[in-house]
């Protein structure tokens, strides 16, 4: 599979947008401008980027509590996202969802979700609908290593397998469920081994290598789109921040943190772009400055947007 300069630069733009969004969210949370919980995706940007680069607008994703990267990679607008984090009426969900419940059905973003593992049956149901309606769309289900221990994971893979549904299960294995290391929360080292139990392909890829993820996802998405059913892709990665903003992270050793910072997916892609002669260092700086500016504009939009009215507290909460 030949990967063009434009494709690689597209990856870079998306990953830097996610990084800048997350860094700004961290800063704003620390000074009390963002209410509620914030779970950041810093260090994991290659996963959403590499997978979603294969998708079309008609395709769907389900996301998690750590969902900002998925939304951006699927085409979500950073100003509406930032306003949602601020709880403003101009946000994606009129400020009623917050960081963990951003959705944009028109873009196929079926929602971030505060309930671990809840996206798996939603993705399976959406894939059933795609097959039933013969829309040729596929569904990507993002979830963590912790979520692969939930019953929803096993039920969803089984159902998707027997019905040959067009869904790709993407496990973002950042090696922790909150403070609990994978070593303690499961008895296997590769989540992809779980695919065997459902008779579907399962692969493990380097989750900090956007190209490897793009290629693995391309194959699984092609398979799903042509009617051959689901796959499981495990991306081994690392969250550079705490589970949530404010987490003291006493469970991570400084050595493992340093090792993984050294594997940061963004400098890694920068090296690739530079070595191929596609960019100069100044071009990369320019992209970073552009994205930082775009996020500043989003923050201004969020800050200057009105607060929701208490009178609207129950509107859009229940479906008729
Ligand atoms: C059903 C359910 N159980 C427990 C929680 C509390 N909880 C929030 S995040 C989390 C860990 C999730 O770990 P993982 O799936 O690996 O995702 P990560 O945070 O590492 O991205 C838990 C247990 C929850 N939100 N929902
Ligand atoms: Mg995890």
Short mmCIF file of C-alpha atoms and ligand atoms in Angstrom, two decimals:
data_model
loop_
_atom_site.label_atom_id
_atom_site.label_comp_id
_atom_site.label_asym_id
_atom_site.label_seq_id
_atom_site.Cartn_x
_atom_site.Cartn_y
_atom_site.Cartn_z
CA UNK A 1 0.00 0.00 0.00
CA UNK A 2 1.61 3.25 -1.10
CA UNK A 3 1.19 6.12 1.34
CA UNK A 4 1.46 9.52 -0.30
CA UNK A 5 2.95 12.73 1.03
CA UNK A 6 -0.54 14.22 1.32
CA UNK A 7 -1.75 11.29 3.38
CA UNK A 8 1.22 11.54 5.76
CA UNK A 9 0.75 15.28 6.10
CA UNK A 10 -2.95 14.68 6.76
CA UNK A 11 -1.98 12.36 9.62
CA UNK A 12 0.35 15.03 11.00
CA UNK A 13 -2.27 17.76 10.86
CA UNK A 14 -4.83 15.60 12.66
CA UNK A 15 -2.40 14.42 15.34
CA UNK A 16 -1.17 17.93 16.06
CA UNK A 17 -4.76 19.24 16.23
CA UNK A 18 -5.60 16.58 18.81
CA UNK A 19 -2.43 17.30 20.81
CA UNK A 20 -3.05 21.06 20.86
CA UNK A 21 -6.70 20.54 21.83
CA UNK A 22 -5.69 18.24 24.69
CA UNK A 23 -2.89 20.46 25.96
CA UNK A 24 -5.27 23.41 26.04
CA UNK A 25 -7.97 21.34 27.77
CA UNK A 26 -5.41 20.36 30.43
CA UNK A 27 -4.42 23.98 30.98
CA UNK A 28 -8.03 25.19 31.17
CA UNK A 29 -9.09 22.39 33.50
CA UNK A 30 -6.23 23.26 35.88
CA UNK A 31 -7.46 26.85 36.21
CA UNK A 32 -11.05 25.79 36.76
CA UNK A 33 -12.54 26.85 33.43
CA UNK A 34 -13.75 23.36 32.50
CA UNK A 35 -16.21 21.65 34.87
CA UNK A 36 -16.54 17.90 35.37
CA UNK A 37 -14.02 15.25 34.43
CA UNK A 38 -11.48 15.42 31.60
CA UNK A 39 -9.66 12.31 30.32
CA UNK A 40 -6.91 13.20 27.89
CA UNK A 41 -5.66 11.33 24.82
CA UNK A 42 -2.09 12.73 24.78
CA UNK A 43 0.23 9.97 23.50
CA UNK A 44 -2.57 7.99 21.83
CA UNK A 45 -3.24 10.30 18.87
CA UNK A 46 -1.92 7.87 16.25
CA UNK A 47 -4.76 5.41 16.89
CA UNK A 48 -7.77 7.61 16.11
CA UNK A 49 -5.83 9.31 13.32
CA UNK A 50 -4.67 6.16 11.53
CA UNK A 51 -8.05 4.45 11.80
CA UNK A 52 -10.29 7.39 10.88
CA UNK A 53 -8.12 8.38 7.89
CA UNK A 54 -9.71 5.35 6.18
CA UNK A 55 -13.29 6.47 6.82
CA UNK A 56 -15.89 8.37 4.85
CA UNK A 57 -18.52 10.70 6.32
CA UNK A 58 -21.20 7.99 5.95
CA UNK A 59 -19.19 5.68 8.25
CA UNK A 60 -19.74 5.61 12.01
CA UNK A 61 -17.63 5.58 15.15
CA UNK A 62 -18.39 4.94 18.78
CA UNK A 63 -16.08 6.50 21.31
CA UNK A 64 -15.18 6.39 24.99
CA UNK A 65 -14.66 8.63 28.04
CA UNK A 66 -11.28 9.48 26.42
CA UNK A 67 -12.93 10.60 23.22
CA UNK A 68 -11.65 14.00 22.04
CA UNK A 69 -9.17 12.43 19.62
CA UNK A 70 -11.80 10.19 18.03
CA UNK A 71 -14.14 13.13 17.46
CA UNK A 72 -11.42 15.31 15.90
CA UNK A 73 -10.17 12.47 13.68
CA UNK A 74 -13.72 11.82 12.40
CA UNK A 75 -14.08 15.48 11.44
CA UNK A 76 -15.58 17.01 14.58
CA UNK A 77 -15.36 20.78 14.95
CA UNK A 78 -13.01 21.96 17.69
CA UNK A 79 -15.02 25.11 18.50
CA UNK A 80 -18.21 23.12 19.16
CA UNK A 81 -16.17 20.58 21.16
CA UNK A 82 -14.50 23.24 23.28
CA UNK A 83 -17.84 24.92 23.95
CA UNK A 84 -19.20 21.55 25.08
CA UNK A 85 -16.28 21.14 27.50
CA UNK A 86 -17.11 24.58 28.90
CA UNK A 87 -20.78 23.54 29.31
CA UNK A 88 -21.93 26.31 26.97
CA UNK A 89 -25.15 26.38 24.98
CA UNK A 90 -23.17 26.56 21.70
CA UNK A 91 -21.51 23.20 22.40
CA UNK A 92 -22.14 19.95 20.52
CA UNK A 93 -24.76 18.86 23.06
CA UNK A 94 -25.82 22.35 24.21
CA UNK A 95 -23.45 21.99 27.15
CA UNK A 96 -25.37 19.08 28.65
CA UNK A 97 -22.93 16.33 27.69
CA UNK A 98 -19.51 17.68 28.52
CA UNK A 99 -16.22 16.02 27.60
CA UNK A 100 -17.55 12.47 27.93
CA UNK A 101 -20.68 12.76 25.79
CA UNK A 102 -19.77 14.58 22.59
CA UNK A 103 -21.76 13.36 19.59
CA UNK A 104 -22.38 14.50 16.01
CA UNK A 105 -24.70 12.08 14.26
CA UNK A 106 -24.36 13.92 10.91
CA UNK A 107 -20.63 13.11 10.99
CA UNK A 108 -21.29 9.53 12.08
CA UNK A 109 -20.00 10.19 15.60
CA UNK A 110 -22.43 8.14 17.67
CA UNK A 111 -21.08 9.48 20.91
CA UNK A 112 -18.34 9.47 23.44
CA UNK A 113 -19.55 7.52 26.46
CA UNK A 114 -18.88 7.70 30.18
CA UNK A 115 -19.90 4.06 30.64
CA UNK A 116 -16.89 1.84 29.97
CA UNK A 117 -17.73 -0.70 27.25
CA UNK A 118 -21.06 0.90 26.36
CA UNK A 119 -19.92 1.77 22.85
CA UNK A 120 -19.45 -1.88 21.90
CA UNK A 121 -23.12 -2.88 21.67
CA UNK A 122 -23.98 0.52 20.15
CA UNK A 123 -21.39 -0.09 17.39
CA UNK A 124 -22.71 -3.62 16.87
CA UNK A 125 -26.28 -2.32 16.57
CA UNK A 126 -25.20 0.42 14.15
CA UNK A 127 -23.35 -2.18 12.06
CA UNK A 128 -26.49 -4.33 12.03
CA UNK A 129 -28.43 -1.30 10.73
CA UNK A 130 -25.79 -0.66 8.01
CA UNK A 131 -26.04 -4.26 6.84
CA UNK A 132 -29.84 -4.37 7.03
CA UNK A 133 -30.19 -1.12 5.10
CA UNK A 134 -27.38 -2.09 2.66
CA UNK A 135 -25.73 1.31 3.09
CA UNK A 136 -22.16 0.05 2.48
CA UNK A 137 -21.06 1.98 5.60
CA UNK A 138 -18.79 0.54 8.29
CA UNK A 139 -18.59 1.17 12.02
CA UNK A 140 -15.47 1.62 14.12
CA UNK A 141 -15.74 0.84 17.80
CA UNK A 142 -12.98 2.41 19.93
CA UNK A 143 -12.49 1.12 23.48
CA UNK A 144 -9.74 0.51 26.04
CA UNK A 145 -7.97 -2.56 27.39
CA UNK A 146 -10.12 -2.30 30.52
CA UNK A 147 -13.28 -2.31 28.43
CA UNK A 148 -12.19 -5.55 26.74
CA UNK A 149 -12.90 -7.27 30.07
CA UNK A 150 -16.55 -6.26 30.02
CA UNK A 151 -19.40 -8.57 29.07
CA UNK A 152 -20.44 -6.04 26.44
CA UNK A 153 -17.17 -6.74 24.58
CA UNK A 154 -17.75 -10.50 24.43
CA UNK A 155 -21.44 -10.25 23.55
CA UNK A 156 -20.70 -7.71 20.83
CA UNK A 157 -17.88 -9.66 19.20
CA UNK A 158 -19.98 -12.82 19.23
CA UNK A 159 -23.01 -11.15 17.69
CA UNK A 160 -20.96 -9.21 15.13
CA UNK A 161 -19.20 -12.42 14.15
CA UNK A 162 -22.27 -14.62 13.67
CA UNK A 163 -24.10 -11.89 11.71
CA UNK A 164 -20.90 -10.92 9.78
CA UNK A 165 -21.47 -7.29 10.64
CA UNK A 166 -19.41 -4.44 9.11
CA UNK A 167 -17.69 -3.36 12.33
CA UNK A 168 -14.04 -3.04 13.35
CA UNK A 169 -13.30 -3.26 17.06
CA UNK A 170 -10.27 -1.10 17.88
CA UNK A 171 -8.79 -1.70 21.31
CA UNK A 172 -6.61 1.17 22.49
CA UNK A 173 -4.42 -0.78 24.87
CA UNK A 174 -2.74 1.93 26.94
CA UNK A 175 -1.88 -0.80 29.47
CA UNK A 176 -3.97 0.61 32.30
CA UNK A 177 -7.57 0.64 33.44
CA UNK A 178 -7.47 3.69 35.73
CA UNK A 179 -4.52 2.75 38.03
CA UNK A 180 -4.61 -0.99 37.38
CA UNK A 181 -1.92 -2.37 35.12
CA UNK A 182 -2.94 -4.79 32.38
CA UNK A 183 -0.73 -7.37 34.15
CA UNK A 184 -3.26 -7.40 37.00
CA UNK A 185 -6.51 -7.02 35.11
CA UNK A 186 -6.11 -9.79 32.53
CA UNK A 187 -4.17 -13.01 32.19
CA UNK A 188 -3.06 -12.53 28.59
CA UNK A 189 -0.65 -10.02 27.07
CA UNK A 190 -2.39 -9.48 23.73
CA UNK A 191 -6.05 -8.44 23.71
CA UNK A 192 -6.11 -9.46 20.03
CA UNK A 193 -5.95 -13.12 21.17
CA UNK A 194 -9.57 -12.71 22.21
CA UNK A 195 -10.62 -12.61 18.54
CA UNK A 196 -9.94 -16.35 18.26
CA UNK A 197 -12.87 -17.10 20.56
CA UNK A 198 -15.22 -15.45 18.08
CA UNK A 199 -13.71 -16.76 14.84
CA UNK A 200 -12.64 -13.34 13.57
CA UNK A 201 -9.23 -11.92 12.64
CA UNK A 202 -7.29 -10.31 15.48
CA UNK A 203 -4.06 -8.35 15.12
CA UNK A 204 -1.80 -6.38 17.43
CA UNK A 205 -0.11 -3.28 16.05
CA UNK A 206 2.24 -0.64 17.39
CA UNK A 207 -0.26 1.96 18.59
CA UNK A 208 2.26 4.79 18.33
CA UNK A 209 2.94 4.11 14.64
CA UNK A 210 0.24 5.90 12.68
CA UNK A 211 1.24 4.20 9.42
CA UNK A 212 0.97 0.69 10.88
CA UNK A 213 -2.45 1.56 12.31
CA UNK A 214 -3.64 3.06 9.03
CA UNK A 215 -2.64 -0.09 7.15
CA UNK A 216 -4.15 -2.53 9.65
CA UNK A 217 -7.38 -0.53 9.72
CA UNK A 218 -7.50 -0.32 5.91
CA UNK A 219 -7.46 -4.11 5.68
CA UNK A 220 -10.10 -4.60 8.37
CA UNK A 221 -12.35 -1.88 6.95
CA UNK A 222 -12.06 -3.34 3.44
CA UNK A 223 -13.03 -6.73 4.81
CA UNK A 224 -16.00 -5.27 6.70
CA UNK A 225 -17.19 -3.23 3.71
CA UNK A 226 -17.19 -6.19 1.36
CA UNK A 227 -19.35 -8.19 3.73
CA UNK A 228 -16.75 -10.49 5.30
CA UNK A 229 -17.49 -9.39 8.84
CA UNK A 230 -15.75 -7.88 11.86
CA UNK A 231 -12.12 -7.75 13.00
CA UNK A 232 -10.34 -6.86 16.20
CA UNK A 233 -7.32 -4.56 16.09
CA UNK A 234 -5.31 -4.03 19.26
CA UNK A 235 -3.13 -0.90 19.27
CA UNK A 236 -0.50 -0.95 22.01
CA UNK A 237 -0.05 2.60 23.20
CA UNK A 238 0.33 4.74 26.32
CA UNK A 239 -1.40 7.71 27.86
CA UNK A 240 1.21 10.25 28.82
CA UNK A 241 -1.13 11.95 31.29
CA UNK A 242 -3.10 10.57 34.22
CA UNK A 243 -6.32 8.61 33.86
CA UNK A 244 -8.13 11.91 34.45
CA UNK A 245 -6.78 15.41 34.94
CA UNK A 246 -5.70 15.59 38.56
CA UNK A 247 -4.63 11.93 38.81
CA UNK A 248 -1.27 11.87 40.69
CA UNK A 249 -0.18 8.77 38.68
CA UNK A 250 1.70 7.14 41.56
CA UNK A 251 1.18 3.75 39.87
CA UNK A 252 3.45 4.58 36.90
CA UNK A 253 7.21 4.26 37.32
CA UNK A 254 9.32 7.18 36.06
CA UNK A 255 11.26 4.70 33.87
CA UNK A 256 8.19 3.45 32.01
CA UNK A 257 6.89 6.98 31.62
CA UNK A 258 10.25 8.12 30.16
CA UNK A 259 10.41 5.10 27.86
CA UNK A 260 6.98 5.83 26.42
CA UNK A 261 7.52 9.57 26.11
CA UNK A 262 10.48 8.51 23.95
CA UNK A 263 7.99 6.66 21.71
CA UNK A 264 5.72 9.70 21.32
CA UNK A 265 3.85 9.24 18.01
CA UNK A 266 4.17 12.87 16.91
CA UNK A 267 8.00 13.30 16.90
CA UNK A 268 8.11 9.84 15.36
CA UNK A 269 6.01 10.99 12.40
CA UNK A 270 8.02 14.20 12.20
CA UNK A 271 11.20 12.13 11.77
CA UNK A 272 9.55 10.16 8.98
CA UNK A 273 8.35 13.31 7.17
CA UNK A 274 11.79 14.89 7.47
CA UNK A 275 13.67 11.78 6.37
CA UNK A 276 11.47 11.42 3.29
CA UNK A 277 12.24 15.04 2.44
CA UNK A 278 8.50 15.91 2.45
CA UNK A 279 8.96 18.81 4.87
CA UNK A 280 11.54 21.03 6.53
CA UNK A 281 11.52 21.70 10.28
CA UNK A 282 10.03 25.14 9.63
CA UNK A 283 7.02 23.55 7.87
CA UNK A 284 6.30 21.48 10.97
CA UNK A 285 6.55 24.52 13.21
CA UNK A 286 4.14 26.33 10.92
CA UNK A 287 1.56 23.53 11.19
CA UNK A 288 1.91 23.50 14.98
CA UNK A 289 1.42 27.27 15.16
CA UNK A 290 -1.65 27.08 12.88
CA UNK A 291 -3.26 24.40 15.00
CA UNK A 292 -2.49 26.25 18.24
CA UNK A 293 -4.16 29.33 16.76
CA UNK A 294 -7.19 27.30 15.70
CA UNK A 295 -7.56 26.00 19.27
CA UNK A 296 -7.19 29.54 20.69
CA UNK A 297 -10.06 30.61 18.40
CA UNK A 298 -12.13 27.68 19.68
CA UNK A 299 -11.43 28.73 23.29
CA UNK A 300 -12.54 32.30 22.54
CA UNK A 301 -15.73 30.94 20.95
CA UNK A 302 -16.38 28.81 24.05
CA UNK A 303 -15.60 31.62 26.49
CA UNK A 304 -17.82 34.15 24.77
CA UNK A 305 -20.76 31.75 24.28
CA UNK A 306 -23.73 32.02 26.63
CA UNK A 307 -24.41 29.69 29.53
CA UNK A 308 -27.47 27.45 29.08
CA UNK A 309 -30.67 28.70 30.64
CA UNK A 310 -31.90 26.80 33.73
CA UNK A 311 -35.34 26.75 32.05
CA UNK A 312 -33.90 24.39 29.37
CA UNK A 313 -32.53 21.85 31.79
CA UNK A 314 -34.94 19.11 30.69
CA UNK A 315 -35.07 19.86 26.95
CA UNK A 316 -33.19 17.38 24.70
CA UNK A 317 -32.82 15.02 27.63
CA UNK A 318 -35.63 12.59 26.82
CA UNK A 319 -36.64 11.30 23.38
CA UNK A 320 -40.32 11.49 22.44
C1 LIG B 1 -19.32 0.29 33.48
C2 LIG B 1 -18.27 1.15 34.12
N1 LIG B 1 -17.49 0.62 35.09
C3 LIG B 1 -16.54 1.39 35.67
C4 LIG B 1 -16.36 2.69 35.30
C5 LIG B 1 -15.27 3.54 35.94
N2 LIG B 1 -14.17 3.69 34.97
C6 LIG B 1 -14.04 4.82 34.24
S1 LIG B 1 -12.75 4.70 33.17
C7 LIG B 1 -12.34 3.18 33.72
C8 LIG B 1 -11.14 2.44 33.16
C9 LIG B 1 -11.22 2.22 31.70
O1 LIG B 1 -10.04 1.63 31.26
P1 LIG B 1 -9.83 1.39 29.74
O2 LIG B 1 -11.03 0.74 29.15
O3 LIG B 1 -8.53 0.66 29.60
O4 LIG B 1 -9.75 2.86 29.12
P2 LIG B 1 -8.64 3.99 29.35
O5 LIG B 1 -9.15 4.86 30.47
O6 LIG B 1 -7.37 3.34 29.71
O7 LIG B 1 -8.58 4.74 28.06
C10 LIG B 1 -13.22 2.74 34.71
C11 LIG B 1 -13.14 1.43 35.38
C12 LIG B 1 -17.22 3.21 34.31
N3 LIG B 1 -17.11 4.47 33.89
N4 LIG B 1 -18.14 2.43 33.71
MG1 LIG B 2 -6.67 1.47 29.26
#
